[in-house]
CSV table of C-alpha atoms in Angstrom, one decimal:
chain,number,residue,atom,x,y,z
S,231,MET,CA,137.6,-5.9,-6.8
S,232,LYS,CA,139.6,-9.1,-7.1
S,233,LEU,CA,138.3,-12.4,-8.6
S,234,GLY,CA,139.7,-15.7,-7.4
S,235,ILE,CA,139.5,-19.5,-7.7
S,236,SER,CA,140.1,-22.5,-5.5
S,237,VAL,CA,142.2,-25.6,-6.1
S,238,TYR,CA,142.4,-28.7,-4.0
S,239,PRO,CA,145.5,-30.7,-4.8
S,240,GLY,CA,144.6,-33.6,-2.5
S,241,HIS,CA,141.5,-34.2,-4.6
S,242,SER,CA,142.5,-33.3,-8.2
S,243,ASP,CA,145.3,-33.9,-10.7
S,244,TRP,CA,148.1,-31.5,-11.7
S,245,LYS,CA,147.2,-31.3,-15.4
S,246,ARG,CA,143.6,-30.2,-14.8
S,247,ASP,CA,144.6,-27.8,-12.1
S,248,ALA,CA,147.3,-26.2,-14.3
S,249,GLU,CA,144.8,-25.7,-17.1
S,250,TYR,CA,142.3,-24.2,-14.7
S,251,ILE,CA,144.8,-21.8,-13.1
S,252,GLU,CA,146.0,-20.6,-16.6
S,253,MET,CA,142.4,-20.2,-17.8
S,254,ALA,CA,141.4,-18.2,-14.7
S,255,ALA,CA,144.4,-16.0,-15.0
S,256,SER,CA,143.5,-15.2,-18.6
S,257,TYR,CA,140.2,-13.7,-17.3
S,258,GLY,CA,142.0,-11.5,-14.8
S,259,CYS,CA,141.8,-13.8,-11.7
S,260,SER,CA,144.4,-12.7,-9.2
S,261,HIS,CA,143.7,-14.9,-6.2
S,262,VAL,CA,144.0,-18.6,-5.5
S,263,PHE,CA,142.5,-20.2,-2.4
S,264,THR,CA,143.6,-23.7,-1.4
S,265,CYS,CA,143.0,-25.8,1.7
S,266,LEU,CA,145.3,-27.7,4.1
S,267,LEU,CA,142.4,-28.7,6.4
S,268,SER,CA,141.6,-31.9,4.4
S,269,VAL,CA,145.0,-32.8,3.3
S,270,GLN,CA,146.6,-36.1,4.3
S,271,GLY,CA,150.4,-36.6,4.6
S,272,GLY,CA,153.3,-34.8,6.1
S,273,ARG,CA,155.3,-31.8,5.2
S,274,ASP,CA,157.2,-33.3,2.2
S,275,ASP,CA,154.0,-34.7,0.7
S,276,ILE,CA,152.3,-31.3,1.0
S,277,ILE,CA,155.3,-29.4,-0.5
S,278,LYS,CA,155.2,-31.9,-3.5
S,279,SER,CA,151.5,-31.7,-4.2
S,280,PHE,CA,151.0,-27.9,-3.5
S,281,GLY,CA,154.3,-26.5,-4.6
S,282,ASN,CA,153.8,-26.9,-8.4
S,283,ARG,CA,150.3,-25.3,-8.2
S,284,ILE,CA,151.6,-22.4,-6.2
S,285,ASN,CA,154.6,-21.8,-8.5
S,286,LEU,CA,152.3,-21.8,-11.5
S,287,ALA,CA,149.9,-19.4,-9.9
S,288,HIS,CA,152.8,-17.0,-9.1
S,289,ARG,CA,154.0,-17.2,-12.7
S,290,CYS,CA,150.5,-16.2,-13.8
S,291,GLY,CA,150.6,-13.2,-11.4
S,292,MET,CA,148.2,-14.7,-8.8
S,293,GLU,CA,148.5,-14.7,-5.0
S,294,VAL,CA,147.9,-17.9,-3.1
S,295,VAL,CA,146.3,-18.2,0.4
S,296,LEU,CA,146.3,-21.5,2.4
S,297,ASP,CA,143.3,-22.4,4.6
S,298,THR,CA,144.6,-23.5,8.0
S,299,ALA,CA,143.6,-24.0,11.6
S,300,PRO,CA,145.4,-24.5,15.0
S,301,SER,CA,145.2,-28.3,14.4
S,302,VAL,CA,147.0,-27.9,11.0
S,303,PHE,CA,149.7,-25.9,12.7
S,304,GLY,CA,150.4,-28.7,15.1
S,305,ALA,CA,150.5,-31.4,12.5
S,306,LEU,CA,153.0,-29.4,10.4
S,307,GLY,CA,155.2,-28.3,13.2
S,308,ALA,CA,154.2,-24.6,12.7
S,309,SER,CA,153.2,-22.2,15.4
S,310,TYR,CA,151.8,-18.7,15.6
S,311,ASP,CA,155.4,-17.4,16.1
S,312,ASP,CA,156.9,-19.6,13.4
S,313,LEU,CA,155.2,-19.5,10.0
S,314,SER,CA,158.3,-20.5,8.0
S,315,PHE,CA,156.7,-23.7,6.7
S,316,PHE,CA,154.0,-21.8,4.9
S,317,LYS,CA,156.6,-19.5,3.3
S,318,GLU,CA,158.7,-22.6,2.4
S,319,LEU,CA,155.6,-23.9,0.6
S,320,GLY,CA,155.4,-20.6,-1.3
S,321,ALA,CA,152.2,-19.2,0.1
S,322,ASP,CA,151.5,-15.4,0.1
S,323,GLY,CA,149.1,-15.8,3.1
S,324,ILE,CA,147.3,-18.1,5.4
S,325,ARG,CA,143.6,-18.1,6.4
S,326,LEU,CA,142.7,-19.0,9.9
S,327,ASP,CA,139.5,-21.1,9.7
S,328,GLU,CA,139.4,-21.2,13.5
S,329,CYS,CA,140.4,-18.8,16.3
S,330,PHE,CA,143.5,-18.7,18.3
S,331,ASP,CA,143.1,-16.1,21.1
S,332,SER,CA,143.1,-12.7,19.2
S,333,HIS,CA,146.5,-11.8,20.6
S,334,LYS,CA,148.2,-14.6,18.6
S,335,GLU,CA,146.4,-13.5,15.5
S,336,ALA,CA,147.8,-10.0,16.0
S,337,MET,CA,151.3,-11.2,16.6
S,338,MET,CA,151.2,-13.4,13.4
S,339,THR,CA,150.9,-10.2,11.3
S,340,TYR,CA,154.5,-9.4,12.4
S,341,ASN,CA,155.8,-12.6,10.9
S,342,PRO,CA,159.3,-12.0,9.2
S,343,GLN,CA,158.2,-14.0,6.2
S,344,GLY,CA,155.7,-11.2,5.2
S,345,LEU,CA,152.7,-13.5,5.0
S,346,ASN,CA,149.3,-12.0,5.0
S,347,ILE,CA,147.0,-13.3,7.8
S,348,GLU,CA,143.3,-13.8,6.9
S,349,ILE,CA,140.8,-14.3,9.7
S,350,ASN,CA,137.4,-15.9,9.5
S,351,ALA,CA,135.0,-13.1,8.7
S,352,GLY,CA,131.8,-14.8,9.8
S,353,PHE,CA,132.2,-15.2,13.5
S,354,GLY,CA,130.3,-12.0,14.4
S,355,ASP,CA,131.4,-11.9,18.0
S,356,ARG,CA,133.8,-8.9,18.0
S,357,TYR,CA,136.6,-11.2,16.9
S,358,ALA,CA,138.1,-8.5,14.6
S,359,GLN,CA,137.8,-5.8,17.2
S,360,ASN,CA,139.5,-8.0,19.8
S,361,ILE,CA,142.4,-8.6,17.4
S,362,MET,CA,142.6,-4.9,16.6
S,363,SER,CA,142.9,-4.2,20.3
S,364,HIS,CA,146.2,-6.0,20.2
S,365,HIS,CA,147.6,-3.7,17.6
S,366,PRO,CA,148.3,-5.9,14.6
S,367,LYS,CA,150.2,-4.8,11.5
S,368,LYS,CA,147.0,-3.8,9.6
S,369,GLY,CA,148.6,-4.1,6.1
S,370,ARG,CA,149.0,-7.8,6.7
S,371,LEU,CA,145.5,-8.5,8.1
S,372,SER,CA,142.4,-9.3,6.1
S,373,ALA,CA,139.2,-11.3,6.4
S,374,CYS,CA,137.6,-14.2,4.4
S,375,PHE,CA,134.2,-15.8,5.0
S,376,ASN,CA,133.6,-19.6,5.0
S,377,PHE,CA,131.9,-21.6,2.3
S,378,TYR,CA,129.2,-24.1,3.2
S,379,PRO,CA,128.9,-27.4,1.2
S,380,GLN,CA,125.8,-28.5,3.1
S,381,ARG,CA,122.5,-27.1,1.8
S,382,TYR,CA,120.7,-24.6,4.1
S,383,THR,CA,123.8,-24.0,6.2
S,384,GLY,CA,125.1,-20.9,4.3
S,385,ILE,CA,124.8,-17.6,6.2
S,386,GLY,CA,121.9,-15.2,5.8
S,387,TYR,CA,122.3,-11.8,4.3
S,388,ALA,CA,121.7,-9.9,7.5
S,389,HIS,CA,124.5,-11.7,9.3
S,390,PHE,CA,126.7,-11.3,6.2
S,391,GLU,CA,126.0,-7.5,6.2
S,392,LYS,CA,126.7,-7.2,9.9
S,393,CYS,CA,130.0,-9.1,9.7
S,394,CYS,CA,131.1,-7.1,6.7
S,395,HIS,CA,130.4,-3.8,8.6
S,396,ASP,CA,132.4,-5.1,11.5
S,397,MET,CA,135.4,-5.9,9.2
S,398,ARG,CA,135.1,-2.5,7.5
S,399,ALA,CA,135.1,-0.8,10.9
S,400,ALA,CA,138.3,-2.6,11.6
S,401,GLY,CA,139.7,-1.5,8.2
S,402,LEU,CA,140.0,-5.1,6.9
S,403,PRO,CA,139.5,-6.2,3.2
S,404,VAL,CA,136.9,-8.9,2.9
S,405,ALA,CA,136.7,-12.0,0.7
S,406,VAL,CA,133.5,-14.1,0.0
S,407,PHE,CA,132.9,-17.3,-1.9
S,408,ILE,CA,130.5,-18.0,-4.7
S,409,ASN,CA,129.4,-21.3,-6.3
S,410,SER,CA,130.0,-22.6,-9.8
S,411,GLN,CA,126.9,-24.3,-11.2
S,412,GLN,CA,128.8,-26.8,-13.2
S,413,PRO,CA,127.9,-30.5,-12.7
S,414,ASP,CA,130.3,-32.7,-10.9
S,415,THR,CA,132.2,-29.9,-9.1
S,416,PHE,CA,134.0,-30.7,-5.9
S,417,GLY,CA,135.7,-29.2,-2.9
S,418,PRO,CA,137.8,-30.4,0.0
S,419,TRP,CA,135.1,-32.5,1.6
S,420,PRO,CA,132.9,-35.4,0.4
S,421,VAL,CA,129.7,-33.4,0.9
S,422,ASN,CA,129.0,-30.9,-1.9
S,423,ASP,CA,125.5,-29.4,-2.3
S,424,GLY,CA,127.2,-26.4,-3.8
S,425,MET,CA,129.8,-24.2,-2.1
S,426,CYS,CA,128.9,-20.6,-1.3
S,427,THR,CA,129.1,-18.2,1.6
S,428,LEU,CA,125.5,-16.9,1.3
S,429,GLU,CA,122.7,-19.5,1.3
S,430,MET,CA,120.7,-17.2,-1.1
S,431,HIS,CA,123.5,-17.7,-3.7
S,432,ARG,CA,123.5,-21.5,-3.7
S,433,ASP,CA,121.4,-22.0,-6.8
S,434,LEU,CA,122.1,-18.7,-8.5
S,435,PRO,CA,124.2,-18.4,-11.7
S,436,ALA,CA,127.7,-17.4,-10.6
S,437,ASP,CA,127.6,-14.0,-12.4
S,438,VAL,CA,124.4,-13.1,-10.5
S,439,ALA,CA,125.9,-13.9,-7.2
S,440,ALA,CA,129.0,-11.9,-8.0
S,441,ARG,CA,127.0,-8.9,-9.2
S,442,HIS,CA,125.0,-9.1,-5.9
S,443,ILE,CA,128.2,-8.9,-3.9
S,444,TRP,CA,129.6,-6.1,-6.0
S,445,ALA,CA,126.3,-4.2,-5.7
S,446,SER,CA,126.4,-4.4,-1.9
S,447,GLY,CA,129.9,-2.8,-1.8
S,448,LEU,CA,130.6,-5.0,1.2
S,449,ALA,CA,133.4,-7.3,-0.1
S,450,ASP,CA,136.7,-6.8,-2.0
S,451,THR,CA,137.3,-10.3,-3.4
S,452,VAL,CA,134.9,-12.9,-4.9
S,453,ILE,CA,136.2,-16.5,-5.1
S,454,PHE,CA,134.9,-19.5,-6.9
S,455,ALA,CA,134.8,-22.1,-4.0
S,456,ASN,CA,134.3,-25.2,-6.1
S,457,CYS,CA,136.2,-26.8,-9.0
S,458,TYR,CA,136.0,-26.3,-11.8
S,459,ALA,CA,134.1,-23.2,-12.9
S,460,SER,CA,133.6,-23.1,-16.6
S,461,GLU,CA,135.0,-20.7,-19.1
S,462,GLU,CA,131.5,-19.5,-19.8
S,463,GLU,CA,131.0,-18.7,-16.1
S,464,PHE,CA,134.3,-16.7,-16.1
S,465,ARG,CA,133.1,-14.9,-19.3
S,466,CYS,CA,129.8,-14.0,-17.6
S,467,VAL,CA,131.3,-12.9,-14.3
S,468,THR,CA,133.8,-10.7,-16.0
S,469,ALA,CA,131.4,-9.2,-18.5
S,470,ALA,CA,130.1,-6.7,-15.9
S,471,ASP,CA,132.1,-3.8,-14.4
S,472,PRO,CA,132.1,-4.4,-10.6
S,473,ALA,CA,131.7,-0.6,-10.1
S,474,VAL,CA,128.5,-0.5,-12.1
S,475,LEU,CA,125.2,-1.9,-10.9
S,476,SER,CA,124.5,-4.3,-13.7
S,477,PHE,CA,121.4,-6.2,-14.8
S,478,ARG,CA,120.5,-8.7,-17.5
S,479,VAL,CA,117.3,-8.0,-19.4
S,480,GLU,CA,114.9,-10.5,-20.8
S,481,GLU,CA,113.7,-8.6,-23.9
S,482,GLU,CA,110.0,-8.8,-24.6
S,483,VAL,CA,109.9,-7.4,-28.1
S,484,PRO,CA,112.4,-6.9,-30.9
S,485,LEU,CA,114.1,-3.7,-30.1
S,486,SER,CA,114.4,-0.8,-32.6
S,487,GLY,CA,117.8,0.6,-33.3
S,488,THR,CA,117.2,3.6,-31.0
S,489,GLU,CA,115.8,1.4,-28.2
S,490,ARG,CA,118.8,-0.9,-28.4
S,491,LYS,CA,121.3,2.0,-28.2
S,492,ILE,CA,119.4,3.5,-25.2
S,493,LEU,CA,119.3,0.2,-23.4
S,494,TYR,CA,122.8,-1.1,-24.0
S,495,GLU,CA,125.0,1.9,-25.0
S,496,ALA,CA,123.7,4.9,-23.1
S,497,ALA,CA,125.3,5.9,-19.8
S,498,HIS,CA,122.7,5.4,-17.1
S,499,PHE,CA,122.5,6.8,-13.6
S,500,VAL,CA,119.5,7.3,-11.2
S,501,ARG,CA,118.3,10.8,-10.9
S,502,GLY,CA,119.0,12.4,-7.5
S,503,ASP,CA,115.4,13.2,-6.9
S,504,MET,CA,114.4,9.5,-7.1
S,505,SER,CA,110.8,8.4,-7.3
S,506,GLU,CA,109.5,5.5,-5.2
S,507,TYR,CA,107.9,4.1,-8.3
S,508,MET,CA,110.9,4.0,-10.6
S,509,ALA,CA,114.6,4.7,-11.2
S,510,ARG,CA,114.8,7.3,-14.0
S,511,SER,CA,117.7,7.5,-16.4
S,512,THR,CA,117.1,10.9,-18.1
S,513,GLN,CA,120.2,11.5,-20.1
S,514,PRO,CA,119.1,9.3,-23.1
S,515,ARG,CA,116.3,11.6,-23.8
S,516,ILE,CA,118.9,14.3,-24.7
S,517,GLU,CA,121.3,12.0,-26.5
S,518,TYR,CA,118.6,10.3,-28.6
S,519,ALA,CA,116.2,13.2,-29.0
S,520,SER,CA,116.2,12.9,-32.8
S,521,GLY,CA,115.4,9.2,-32.9
S,522,SER,CA,111.9,7.9,-33.3
S,523,ILE,CA,110.4,5.4,-30.7
S,524,SER,CA,107.1,4.1,-31.9
S,525,PRO,CA,104.5,3.0,-29.2
S,526,ARG,CA,104.4,-0.8,-28.7
S,527,ASN,CA,104.1,-3.3,-25.8
S,528,THR,CA,102.5,-0.6,-23.6
S,529,ARG,CA,101.1,-3.1,-21.1
S,530,ASP,CA,100.8,-2.1,-17.4
S,531,MET,CA,104.1,-2.1,-15.6
S,532,GLU,CA,105.4,-4.5,-12.9
S,533,PRO,CA,108.4,-4.2,-10.6
S,534,GLY,CA,111.5,-5.2,-12.6
S,535,ASP,CA,110.2,-4.0,-15.9
S,536,VAL,CA,112.5,-1.9,-18.1
S,537,VAL,CA,110.7,0.8,-20.1
S,538,ILE,CA,111.6,3.4,-22.6
S,539,LEU,CA,109.3,6.4,-23.1
S,540,ASN,CA,108.0,6.6,-26.7
S,541,ASP,CA,107.2,9.3,-29.2
S,542,GLU,CA,103.9,10.1,-27.4
S,543,TYR,CA,105.7,11.5,-24.4
S,544,THR,CA,107.2,14.3,-26.5
S,545,ARG,CA,109.7,16.1,-24.2
S,546,TYR,CA,110.5,13.0,-22.2
S,547,LYS,CA,110.8,10.6,-25.1
S,548,GLY,CA,113.9,8.4,-24.7
S,549,GLU,CA,114.0,8.3,-20.9
S,550,LEU,CA,114.7,4.9,-19.5
S,551,HIS,CA,112.9,3.7,-16.4
S,552,VAL,CA,113.4,0.7,-14.2
S,553,VAL,CA,110.1,0.0,-12.5
S,554,LEU,CA,110.0,-0.5,-8.7
S,555,LYS,CA,106.2,-0.4,-8.1
S,556,LYS,CA,103.3,-1.6,-10.1
S,557,MET,CA,101.9,1.2,-12.3
S,558,PRO,CA,99.3,1.6,-15.1
S,559,ASN,CA,100.5,2.4,-18.6
S,560,ASP,CA,98.7,5.1,-20.5
S,561,GLY,CA,100.4,4.0,-23.8
S,562,ARG,CA,103.4,6.3,-23.6
S,563,LYS,CA,105.9,3.8,-22.2
S,564,ASN,CA,107.3,0.9,-24.1
S,565,VAL,CA,108.0,-2.1,-21.9
S,566,VAL,CA,111.2,-3.3,-23.7
S,567,GLY,CA,111.9,-6.1,-21.2
S,568,HIS,CA,112.2,-7.1,-17.6
S,569,ILE,CA,114.9,-8.0,-15.2
S,570,PRO,CA,115.0,-11.8,-14.5
S,571,GLU,CA,113.4,-13.0,-11.3
S,572,ASN,CA,116.7,-14.2,-9.8
S,573,GLU,CA,118.2,-10.7,-10.2
S,574,ARG,CA,115.3,-8.8,-8.6
S,575,MET,CA,117.2,-8.4,-5.3
S,576,LEU,CA,119.5,-6.0,-7.2
S,577,LEU,CA,116.7,-3.5,-7.5
S,578,THR,CA,117.2,-2.5,-3.8
S,579,TYR,CA,120.6,-1.1,-4.8
S,580,LEU,CA,119.1,1.4,-7.2
S,581,GLN,CA,119.6,4.6,-5.2
S,582,PRO,CA,119.9,8.3,-6.1
S,583,TRP,CA,122.9,9.0,-8.4
S,584,ARG,CA,123.8,5.2,-8.6
S,585,THR,CA,125.4,4.3,-12.0
S,586,PHE,CA,123.8,1.3,-13.6
S,587,GLY,CA,123.7,-0.6,-16.8
S,588,PHE,CA,122.5,-3.6,-18.7
S,589,ILE,CA,124.6,-6.6,-19.9
S,590,LYS,CA,124.4,-7.3,-23.6
S,591,ASP,CA,124.8,-11.0,-24.4
């Protein structure tokens, strides 16, 4: 899974962009998205304003993709069979925000400059399949969704899922945008109600949106669409392993030493014979069999609660459960905390044998 950022040279200054690129690289970011759609000026102006950012990104080990469209090609003297300007600029790839005719997209993948071609992932009209019918060079073709600065215009999850399955069927990697929640962020356009691909992510913390995308398994690259994401957001996003379904927990009681180790240090996976009422992690009852877990906070259980079985459950003491349906508590389960409301959609990804864990602040 790649992590990326966006920079907009026509709307920012070099010093701040340079600091941002270097900070992002220090957190493992390997992808930079930037936009030619909103840029004013000719070829020389673009080379001057974009070149230093691209060169710095390359020195930091990052790839750079330029957002383009047929109108941009015309303004810059480029064409589907001559992409040399974008290579002169230093780009590693170009994203096509709008369509050509599917055949031209396929032919672009054979460009002698070796540029990667990204298509718009969100059209949902067999666009990718039409391109594939023209036999592109698959190693140079990928897909990237749009971001939506206008509130309520982001795509719904069902459409996102369908489009991702279409891209996967075509064998294409997929990139998706998330939104920094920092004040006074900006993008390439004057309108900015947040910049995300999925409308459901617009007001979510960046790390929750990223973990949702990772949990879905539908995308390969997550990109901050707006400038500038904070270092704290990078820290939170990179705190979780993308391969592990990860949750934050709002603790309800001070945890005992054994409870804390079970919650944050044990390796958790859902039993294969999964109940509809809970996801059970049973290995901790073996690893922590000798530890005492006194009964406390044994209230009835609600979806999203995280519970650890206490001493009263004898043989099963130490099991950890993530509750999926409302249940009574007979006093043998300690409710140690609950998953925050804005992360409850992640519960749907708790499936048999799925590895999961909890993020320790």
